[in-house]
GROMACS .gro file of C-alpha atoms in nm:
model
  381
    1MET     CA    1   0.658   0.683  -0.015
    2ILE     CA    2   0.324   0.764  -0.221
    3LYS     CA    3   0.222   0.401  -0.086
    4THR     CA    4   0.192   0.481   0.285
    5LEU     CA    5   0.043   0.806   0.252
    6CYS     CA    6  -0.249   0.674   0.049
    7SER     CA    7  -0.296   0.412   0.305
    8LEU     CA    8  -0.302   0.650   0.572
    9LEU     CA    9  -0.605   0.826   0.358
   10LEU     CA   10  -0.766   0.545   0.334
   11VAL     CA   11  -0.745   0.277   0.598
   12PHE     CA   12  -0.571   0.387   0.913
   13ALA     CA   13  -0.875   0.741   0.860
   14ILE     CA   14  -1.071   0.490   0.918
   15PHE     CA   15  -0.963   0.256   1.201
   16SER     CA   16  -0.616   0.463   1.376
   17SER     CA   17  -0.827   0.783   1.473
   18ILE     CA   18  -1.022   0.636   1.719
   19ALA     CA   19  -0.751   0.588   1.921
   20THR     CA   20  -0.765   0.867   1.988
   21SER     CA   21  -1.097   0.944   2.050
   22ILE     CA   22  -1.235   0.653   2.248
   23GLN     CA   23  -1.263   0.936   2.575
   24ALA     CA   24  -1.514   1.159   2.393
   25GLN     CA   25  -1.722   0.919   2.359
   26GLU     CA   26  -2.066   0.995   2.566
   27HIS     CA   27  -2.144   0.591   2.636
   28GLN     CA   28  -1.950   0.341   2.682
   29SER     CA   29  -2.207   0.161   2.480
   30LYS     CA   30  -2.096   0.304   2.162
   31LEU     CA   31  -1.779   0.063   2.159
   32ARG     CA   32  -1.959  -0.283   2.221
   33ASP     CA   33  -2.166  -0.432   1.992
   34SER     CA   34  -2.554  -0.525   2.020
   35LEU     CA   35  -2.567  -0.874   1.880
   36ASP     CA   36  -2.232  -0.994   2.120
   37ASN     CA   37  -2.151  -0.742   2.306
   38LYS     CA   38  -1.818  -0.730   2.235
   39PHE     CA   39  -1.592  -0.419   2.108
   40ASP     CA   40  -1.628  -0.280   1.883
   41VAL     CA   41  -1.608   0.103   1.669
   42SER     CA   42  -1.905   0.071   1.429
   43HIS     CA   43  -2.102   0.316   1.543
   44PHE     CA   44  -1.852   0.535   1.559
   45LEU     CA   45  -1.756   0.467   1.226
   46LYS     CA   46  -2.102   0.537   1.112
   47ASP     CA   47  -2.097   0.878   1.282
   48LEU     CA   48  -1.750   0.962   1.193
   49HIS     CA   49  -1.714   1.342   1.059
   50GLY     CA   50  -1.507   1.676   1.090
   51VAL     CA   51  -1.164   1.617   1.227
   52LEU     CA   52  -0.947   1.390   1.312
   53PRO     CA   53  -0.599   1.345   1.470
   54ILE     CA   54  -0.457   0.973   1.344
   55ALA     CA   55  -0.055   0.837   1.517
   56ALA     CA   56  -0.007   0.460   1.307
   57PRO     CA   57   0.276   0.254   1.291
   58ILE     CA   58   0.578   0.261   1.069
   59THR     CA   59   0.692  -0.088   0.978
   60GLU     CA   60   0.849  -0.187   0.701
   61PRO     CA   61   1.259  -0.349   0.779
   62ALA     CA   62   1.410  -0.074   0.503
   63VAL     CA   63   1.327   0.213   0.681
   64GLY     CA   64   1.304   0.107   0.980
   65TYR     CA   65   1.062   0.116   1.308
   66GLY     CA   66   0.832   0.501   1.257
   67ALA     CA   67   0.604   0.608   1.321
   68THR     CA   68   0.338   0.862   1.129
   69VAL     CA   69   0.098   1.124   1.222
   70ALA     CA   70  -0.174   1.282   1.023
   71LEU     CA   71  -0.530   1.517   1.034
   72LEU     CA   72  -0.815   1.404   0.836
   73TYR     CA   73  -1.066   1.548   0.744
   74PHE     CA   74  -1.420   1.331   0.682
   75ILE     CA   75  -1.628   1.464   0.436
   76PRO     CA   76  -1.998   1.284   0.479
   77LYS     CA   77  -2.233   1.227   0.199
   78LYS     CA   78  -2.576   1.374   0.153
   79GLU     CA   79  -2.863   1.391   0.003
   80LYS     CA   80  -2.907   1.677  -0.224
   81GLU     CA   81  -3.263   1.728  -0.198
   82THR     CA   82  -3.289   1.743   0.190
   83GLY     CA   83  -2.901   1.792   0.304
   84VAL     CA   84  -2.938   1.491   0.485
   85LYS     CA   85  -2.618   1.222   0.546
   86LYS     CA   86  -2.671   0.911   0.345
   87ARG     CA   87  -2.499   0.625   0.355
   88GLY     CA   88  -2.099   0.542   0.136
   89ILE     CA   89  -1.763   0.592   0.195
   90PRO     CA   90  -1.749   0.972   0.271
   91ASP     CA   91  -1.410   1.178   0.081
   92ILE     CA   92  -1.157   1.229   0.325
   93ALA     CA   93  -0.900   1.537   0.276
   94GLY     CA   94  -0.625   1.534   0.546
   95ILE     CA   95  -0.259   1.640   0.539
   96ALA     CA   96   0.034   1.329   0.696
   97GLY     CA   97   0.421   1.291   0.824
   98GLY     CA   98   0.591   1.058   0.946
   99TYR     CA   99   0.972   0.935   1.042
  100THR     CA  100   1.148   0.645   1.141
  101SER     CA  101   1.463   0.518   1.331
  102ASN     CA  102   1.677   0.524   0.995
  103ASN     CA  103   1.614   0.896   0.970
  104THR     CA  104   1.368   0.880   0.651
  105TRP     CA  105   1.106   1.143   0.723
  106PHE     CA  106   0.841   1.252   0.476
  107ALA     CA  107   0.569   1.480   0.477
  108GLY     CA  108   0.260   1.554   0.233
  109MET     CA  109  -0.069   1.593   0.154
  110GLY     CA  110  -0.405   1.410  -0.046
  111TYR     CA  111  -0.779   1.337  -0.096
  112LEU     CA  112  -0.952   1.070  -0.139
  113GLY     CA  113  -1.305   1.105  -0.368
  114PHE     CA  114  -1.571   0.791  -0.399
  115TRP     CA  115  -1.859   1.009  -0.610
  116LYS     CA  116  -2.127   0.971  -0.747
  117ASP     CA  117  -2.264   0.654  -0.580
  118ASP     CA  118  -1.910   0.526  -0.629
  119LYS     CA  119  -1.924   0.515  -0.995
  120ILE     CA  120  -1.536   0.735  -1.006
  121ARG     CA  121  -1.278   0.663  -0.729
  122TYR     CA  122  -1.023   1.009  -0.719
  123ARG     CA  123  -0.701   1.043  -0.571
  124GLY     CA  124  -0.447   1.320  -0.517
  125VAL     CA  125  -0.149   1.306  -0.309
  126ILE     CA  126   0.181   1.576  -0.292
  127GLY     CA  127   0.422   1.558  -0.044
  128TYR     CA  128   0.841   1.582   0.012
  129GLY     CA  129   1.032   1.290   0.116
  130ASP     CA  130   1.362   1.234   0.265
  131ILE     CA  131   1.444   0.839   0.252
  132ASN     CA  132   1.772   0.673   0.324
  133LEU     CA  133   1.755   0.338   0.171
  134LYS     CA  134   2.040   0.033   0.036
  135TYR     CA  135   2.085  -0.111  -0.275
  136TYR     CA  136   2.190  -0.440  -0.305
  137ARG     CA  137   2.465  -0.552  -0.652
  138SER     CA  138   2.236  -0.795  -0.724
  139THR     CA  139   1.952  -0.995  -0.693
  140PRO     CA  140   2.063  -1.301  -0.505
  141ILE     CA  141   2.164  -1.279  -0.171
  142LEU     CA  142   2.548  -1.149  -0.079
  143PRO     CA  143   2.761  -1.007   0.193
  144GLU     CA  144   2.727  -0.764   0.373
  145ASP     CA  145   2.973  -0.547   0.216
  146ILE     CA  146   2.810  -0.571  -0.093
  147SER     CA  147   2.528  -0.290  -0.042
  148ALA     CA  148   2.548   0.033  -0.003
  149LEU     CA  149   2.365   0.295   0.237
  150PHE     CA  150   2.200   0.618  -0.037
  151ASN     CA  151   1.976   0.861  -0.005
  152ILE     CA  152   1.639   1.009  -0.227
  153GLN     CA  153   1.504   1.354  -0.162
  154SER     CA  154   1.195   1.343  -0.395
  155VAL     CA  155   0.869   1.558  -0.447
  156PHE     CA  156   0.589   1.411  -0.590
  157VAL     CA  157   0.287   1.474  -0.737
  158LEU     CA  158   0.015   1.190  -0.823
  159GLN     CA  159  -0.290   1.276  -1.003
  160GLN     CA  160  -0.598   0.919  -1.043
  161ALA     CA  161  -0.928   0.829  -1.195
  162LYS     CA  162  -1.141   0.556  -1.173
  163PHE     CA  163  -1.437   0.517  -1.367
  164ARG     CA  164  -1.715   0.242  -1.330
  165LEU     CA  165  -1.822   0.050  -1.634
  166GLY     CA  166  -2.194   0.148  -1.606
  167LYS     CA  167  -2.263  -0.057  -1.294
  168SER     CA  168  -1.976  -0.333  -1.369
  169ASP     CA  169  -1.723  -0.425  -1.151
  170PHE     CA  170  -1.461  -0.362  -1.445
  171PHE     CA  171  -1.290   0.046  -1.400
  172LEU     CA  172  -1.116   0.205  -1.633
  173GLY     CA  173  -0.888   0.504  -1.539
  174GLY     CA  174  -0.515   0.693  -1.583
  175LYS     CA  175  -0.316   0.844  -1.365
  176TYR     CA  176  -0.015   1.144  -1.401
  177MET     CA  177   0.306   1.119  -1.163
  178PHE     CA  178   0.530   1.411  -1.112
  179ALA     CA  179   0.853   1.366  -0.918
  180LYS     CA  180   1.138   1.525  -0.894
  181THR     CA  181   1.481   1.346  -0.741
  182ASN     CA  182   1.774   1.400  -0.623
  183ILE     CA  183   2.020   1.116  -0.540
  184GLU     CA  184   2.318   1.139  -0.228
  185PHE     CA  185   2.533   0.749  -0.330
  186PRO     CA  186   2.782   0.796  -0.089
  187LYS     CA  187   3.006   0.473  -0.297
  188ILE     CA  188   2.943   0.554  -0.604
  189PHE     CA  189   3.244   0.402  -0.794
  190ASP     CA  190   3.162   0.101  -0.574
  191PHE     CA  191   2.840  -0.011  -0.803
  192PRO     CA  192   2.954   0.090  -1.164
  193GLU     CA  193   2.561  -0.090  -1.293
  194ILE     CA  194   2.437   0.300  -1.175
  195ASP     CA  195   2.426   0.578  -1.412
  196PRO     CA  196   2.514   0.875  -1.266
  197LEU     CA  197   2.281   1.078  -1.461
  198ASP     CA  198   1.942   0.910  -1.259
  199PHE     CA  199   2.158   1.110  -0.926
  200ASP     CA  200   1.900   1.471  -1.024
  201ILE     CA  201   1.575   1.393  -1.248
  202VAL     CA  202   1.308   1.513  -1.316
  203ASN     CA  203   0.978   1.192  -1.425
  204SER     CA  204   0.701   1.251  -1.531
  205GLY     CA  205   0.502   0.993  -1.725
  206ILE     CA  206   0.071   0.879  -1.734
  207GLU     CA  207  -0.038   0.523  -1.624
  208VAL     CA  208  -0.356   0.402  -1.811
  209ILE     CA  209  -0.518   0.115  -1.552
  210GLY     CA  210  -0.792  -0.115  -1.594
  211GLU     CA  211  -0.974  -0.292  -1.309
  212PHE     CA  212  -1.162  -0.582  -1.211
  213GLU     CA  213  -1.248  -0.611  -0.844
  214ASN     CA  214  -1.548  -0.777  -0.758
  215TYR     CA  215  -1.494  -0.782  -0.309
  216LYS     CA  216  -1.794  -0.831  -0.010
  217ASN     CA  217  -1.595  -0.646   0.187
  218VAL     CA  218  -1.306  -0.352   0.077
  219PHE     CA  219  -1.138  -0.318   0.414
  220SER     CA  220  -1.076  -0.634   0.481
  221PRO     CA  221  -1.204  -0.845   0.198
  222ASN     CA  222  -1.225  -1.229   0.264
  223GLN     CA  223  -1.489  -1.341  -0.063
  224GLY     CA  224  -1.417  -1.185  -0.480
  225MET     CA  225  -1.119  -1.132  -0.637
  226ARG     CA  226  -0.848  -0.809  -0.751
  227ILE     CA  227  -0.679  -0.808  -1.066
  228HIS     CA  228  -0.478  -0.490  -1.155
  229LEU     CA  229  -0.332  -0.410  -1.496
  230SER     CA  230  -0.205  -0.092  -1.611
  231TYR     CA  231   0.113   0.108  -1.801
  232LEU     CA  232   0.268   0.379  -1.657
  233GLN     CA  233   0.509   0.548  -2.007
  234ASN     CA  234   0.749   0.862  -1.850
  235LEU     CA  235   0.827   1.109  -2.180
  236GLU     CA  236   1.026   1.386  -2.194
  237PHE     CA  237   0.686   1.605  -2.365
  238LEU     CA  238   0.547   1.600  -2.010
  239GLY     CA  239   0.893   1.714  -1.843
  240SER     CA  240   1.064   1.429  -1.809
  241ASP     CA  241   1.438   1.401  -1.854
  242ARG     CA  242   1.345   0.982  -2.040
  243ASN     CA  243   1.184   0.814  -2.216
  244TRP     CA  244   1.048   0.478  -1.959
  245GLY     CA  245   0.807   0.292  -1.845
  246LYS     CA  246   0.632   0.025  -1.627
  247VAL     CA  247   0.414  -0.247  -1.651
  248THR     CA  248   0.219  -0.384  -1.292
  249PHE     CA  249   0.012  -0.739  -1.344
  250SER     CA  250  -0.131  -0.802  -0.977
  251SER     CA  251  -0.431  -1.001  -0.890
  252VAL     CA  252  -0.598  -1.135  -0.509
  253PHE     CA  253  -0.792  -1.442  -0.479
  254TYR     CA  254  -1.035  -1.517  -0.209
  255LEU     CA  255  -1.190  -1.791  -0.210
  256PRO     CA  256  -1.377  -1.953   0.140
  257VAL     CA  257  -1.386  -2.275   0.172
  258ASN     CA  258  -1.634  -2.234   0.447
  259ARG     CA  259  -1.687  -1.916   0.762
  260PHE     CA  260  -1.411  -2.090   0.918
  261TRP     CA  261  -1.221  -2.111   0.621
  262VAL     CA  262  -1.040  -1.848   0.416
  263PRO     CA  263  -0.711  -1.982   0.137
  264ALA     CA  264  -0.634  -1.703  -0.086
  265PHE     CA  265  -0.392  -1.637  -0.331
  266ARG     CA  266  -0.182  -1.316  -0.471
  267ILE     CA  267  -0.013  -1.343  -0.868
  268GLU     CA  268   0.220  -0.993  -0.916
  269SER     CA  269   0.428  -0.922  -1.189
  270LEU     CA  270   0.612  -0.590  -1.250
  271MET     CA  271   0.814  -0.510  -1.536
  272ALA     CA  272   0.997  -0.189  -1.673
  273THR     CA  273   1.088  -0.079  -1.984
  274GLY     CA  274   1.364   0.178  -2.091
  275ASP     CA  275   1.585   0.342  -1.869
  276ALA     CA  276   1.444   0.333  -1.566
  277PRO     CA  277   1.657   0.503  -1.278
  278PHE     CA  278   1.749   0.216  -1.082
  279TYR     CA  279   1.552   0.307  -0.775
  280SER     CA  280   1.241   0.281  -0.929
  281LYS     CA  281   1.325  -0.041  -1.124
  282PRO     CA  282   0.998  -0.312  -1.005
  283PHE     CA  283   1.166  -0.514  -0.641
  284ILE     CA  284   1.008  -0.817  -0.478
  285GLY     CA  285   0.709  -0.701  -0.233
  286LEU     CA  286   0.687  -0.956   0.040
  287ARG     CA  287   0.618  -0.958   0.439
  288GLY     CA  288   0.933  -1.035   0.552
  289VAL     CA  289   1.136  -0.879   0.250
  290PRO     CA  290   1.284  -0.503   0.290
  291ALA     CA  291   1.165  -0.308   0.010
  292MET     CA  292   1.422  -0.284  -0.229
  293ARG     CA  293   1.633  -0.605  -0.114
  294TYR     CA  294   1.587  -0.749  -0.442
  295GLN     CA  295   1.582  -0.585  -0.763
  296GLY     CA  296   1.599  -0.597  -1.217
  297ASP     CA  297   1.414  -0.523  -1.455
  298LEU     CA  298   1.145  -0.812  -1.444
  299THR     CA  299   1.012  -0.941  -1.078
  300ILE     CA  300   0.721  -1.196  -1.053
  301LEU     CA  301   0.590  -1.374  -0.714
  302ALA     CA  302   0.339  -1.591  -0.577
  303GLU     CA  303   0.194  -1.591  -0.199
  304THR     CA  304  -0.090  -1.739  -0.036
  305GLU     CA  305  -0.272  -1.644   0.340
  306GLN     CA  306  -0.463  -1.899   0.516
  307SER     CA  307  -0.712  -1.714   0.752
  308PHE     CA  308  -0.927  -1.941   1.048
  309ASN     CA  309  -1.207  -1.847   1.215
  310ILE     CA  310  -1.205  -1.900   1.583
  311LYS     CA  311  -1.493  -2.064   1.726
  312LYS     CA  312  -1.726  -1.830   1.546
  313SER     CA  313  -1.522  -1.593   1.718
  314ARG     CA  314  -1.431  -1.210   1.622
  315TRP     CA  315  -1.069  -1.401   1.639
  316ASP     CA  316  -0.915  -1.476   1.361
  317LEU     CA  317  -0.571  -1.743   1.252
  318VAL     CA  318  -0.331  -1.610   0.990
  319ALA     CA  319  -0.133  -1.792   0.787
  320PHE     CA  320   0.126  -1.701   0.515
  321GLY     CA  321   0.411  -1.743   0.263
  322GLY     CA  322   0.592  -1.654  -0.082
  323ILE     CA  323   0.835  -1.695  -0.306
  324GLY     CA  324   0.928  -1.487  -0.612
  325THR     CA  325   1.208  -1.376  -0.785
  326ALA     CA  326   1.408  -1.086  -0.975
  327PHE     CA  327   1.554  -1.073  -1.359
  328LYS     CA  328   1.810  -0.843  -1.370
  329SER     CA  329   1.758  -0.784  -1.744
  330LEU     CA  330   1.505  -0.799  -1.951
  331ASP     CA  331   1.813  -0.949  -2.249
  332ASP     CA  332   1.872  -1.267  -2.091
  333LEU     CA  333   1.598  -1.374  -1.809
  334ASP     CA  334   1.862  -1.466  -1.602
  335PRO     CA  335   1.640  -1.517  -1.259
  336GLY     CA  336   1.799  -1.463  -0.941
  337GLU     CA  337   1.807  -1.726  -0.652
  338ALA     CA  338   1.408  -1.736  -0.527
  339VAL     CA  339   1.316  -1.542  -0.261
  340TRP     CA  340   1.080  -1.653   0.021
  341SER     CA  341   0.892  -1.562   0.303
  342ALA     CA  342   0.631  -1.699   0.646
  343GLY     CA  343   0.467  -1.622   0.856
  344GLY     CA  344   0.226  -1.616   1.059
  345GLY     CA  345  -0.039  -1.304   1.297
  346PHE     CA  346  -0.369  -1.234   1.386
  347ARG     CA  347  -0.657  -1.073   1.324
  348TYR     CA  348  -0.937  -0.850   1.524
  349LEU     CA  349  -1.331  -0.847   1.363
  350ILE     CA  350  -1.288  -0.408   1.507
  351ALA     CA  351  -1.612  -0.335   1.304
  352ARG     CA  352  -1.856  -0.594   1.207
  353LEU     CA  353  -2.046  -0.355   1.019
  354PHE     CA  354  -1.772  -0.209   0.761
  355GLY     CA  355  -1.623  -0.531   0.781
  356LEU     CA  356  -1.269  -0.395   0.938
  357LYS     CA  357  -1.022  -0.614   1.090
  358MET     CA  358  -0.713  -0.554   1.235
  359GLY     CA  359  -0.449  -0.695   1.395
  360VAL     CA  360  -0.067  -0.834   1.391
  361ASP     CA  361   0.156  -1.016   1.165
  362VAL     CA  362   0.528  -1.134   1.195
  363ALA     CA  363   0.689  -1.259   0.887
  364ARG     CA  364   1.049  -1.453   0.825
  365GLY     CA  365   1.273  -1.396   0.578
  366PRO     CA  366   1.519  -1.501   0.330
  367GLU     CA  367   1.758  -1.290   0.586
  368ASP     CA  368   1.593  -1.121   0.917
  369TRP     CA  369   1.253  -1.138   1.081
  370ALA     CA  370   1.040  -0.860   1.045
  371ILE     CA  371   0.696  -0.697   1.244
  372TYR     CA  372   0.402  -0.582   1.061
  373VAL     CA  373   0.091  -0.394   1.244
  374VAL     CA  374  -0.188  -0.476   0.935
  375PHE     CA  375  -0.498  -0.223   0.877
  376GLY     CA  376  -0.790  -0.396   0.670
  377SER     CA  377  -0.531  -0.607   0.450
  378ALA     CA  378  -0.202  -0.691   0.431
  379TRP     CA  379  -0.303  -0.723   0.016
  380LEU     CA  380  -0.482  -0.345   0.032
  381ARG     CA  381  -0.389  -0.075  -0.220
   0.00000   0.00000   0.00000
């Protein structure tokens, strides 16, 4: 749930607070764009500051539908000499909690910092999660009786900082992650491949991060690319119960053909090293595919999203599809069955000055349908 909390602080903070504050606007014109007189919240966002309550949906198939609520505090940038507020993404501090239909819940607090004119990007999170998930014996599609529910309770801490190299679009940084995890797995004897030592474990590790990002818009990109490579290593001398690691490579490309059609492509691969706990192994992350449904020591996926603007309006139609596979073991590299997903949706340009869009996606995976509420971008990290 760390990703959920971080996403809340960044995008839900910028968009969802609008819904709870519209009635407080003194003039209706603030919610209309001066260019086309359409509904737009750009002027609201420009003056965003103080404490704001928000509510946002959870639509992850692995945990069911639910909601997140939060209190967020926006800290605008100010000129040192005059104290006057200046343009730029504000720092955001907040507390959040969520609950879903399968009795999963989590709570935490975090801070997002954009310092020294975006030369330093900081992220800090501390929280607790009580999460109910389903474990599957292997990656191919299997009957329902080859899966089992389990509960994971975890206290986690994340500290991350990335530094821009000069005036370039390259970032180097690091992350520290700590998690104290307890597992309840009633049907453990049906899954001999799971190590019972995974059920009460401390993970403590550091991650080295390298990134290139030249998006023209960070909220809802439509041009540019982001390439990310990182290596996480849990180490016993840092307090971890065992040494294991994870390599993450991801790349996203937005290649506009014209103002009406923007093809986008995503390639991602994750690899576990050492004796990783079963719940920490990579899994296929595609819309329409539940989290942890298809796991292995190595995953590879490719996805495309095609966006089509409707007659120079604020509305876009979106079509997407992807395919991936999970290799159960690095020893034989025998891939499981290819996992696919496809779907479509729409976007509305809700804040023109920020290029921020929102919408809904409907996706179909190998087994079921799923609905996603999208703020910013479905590929936001």
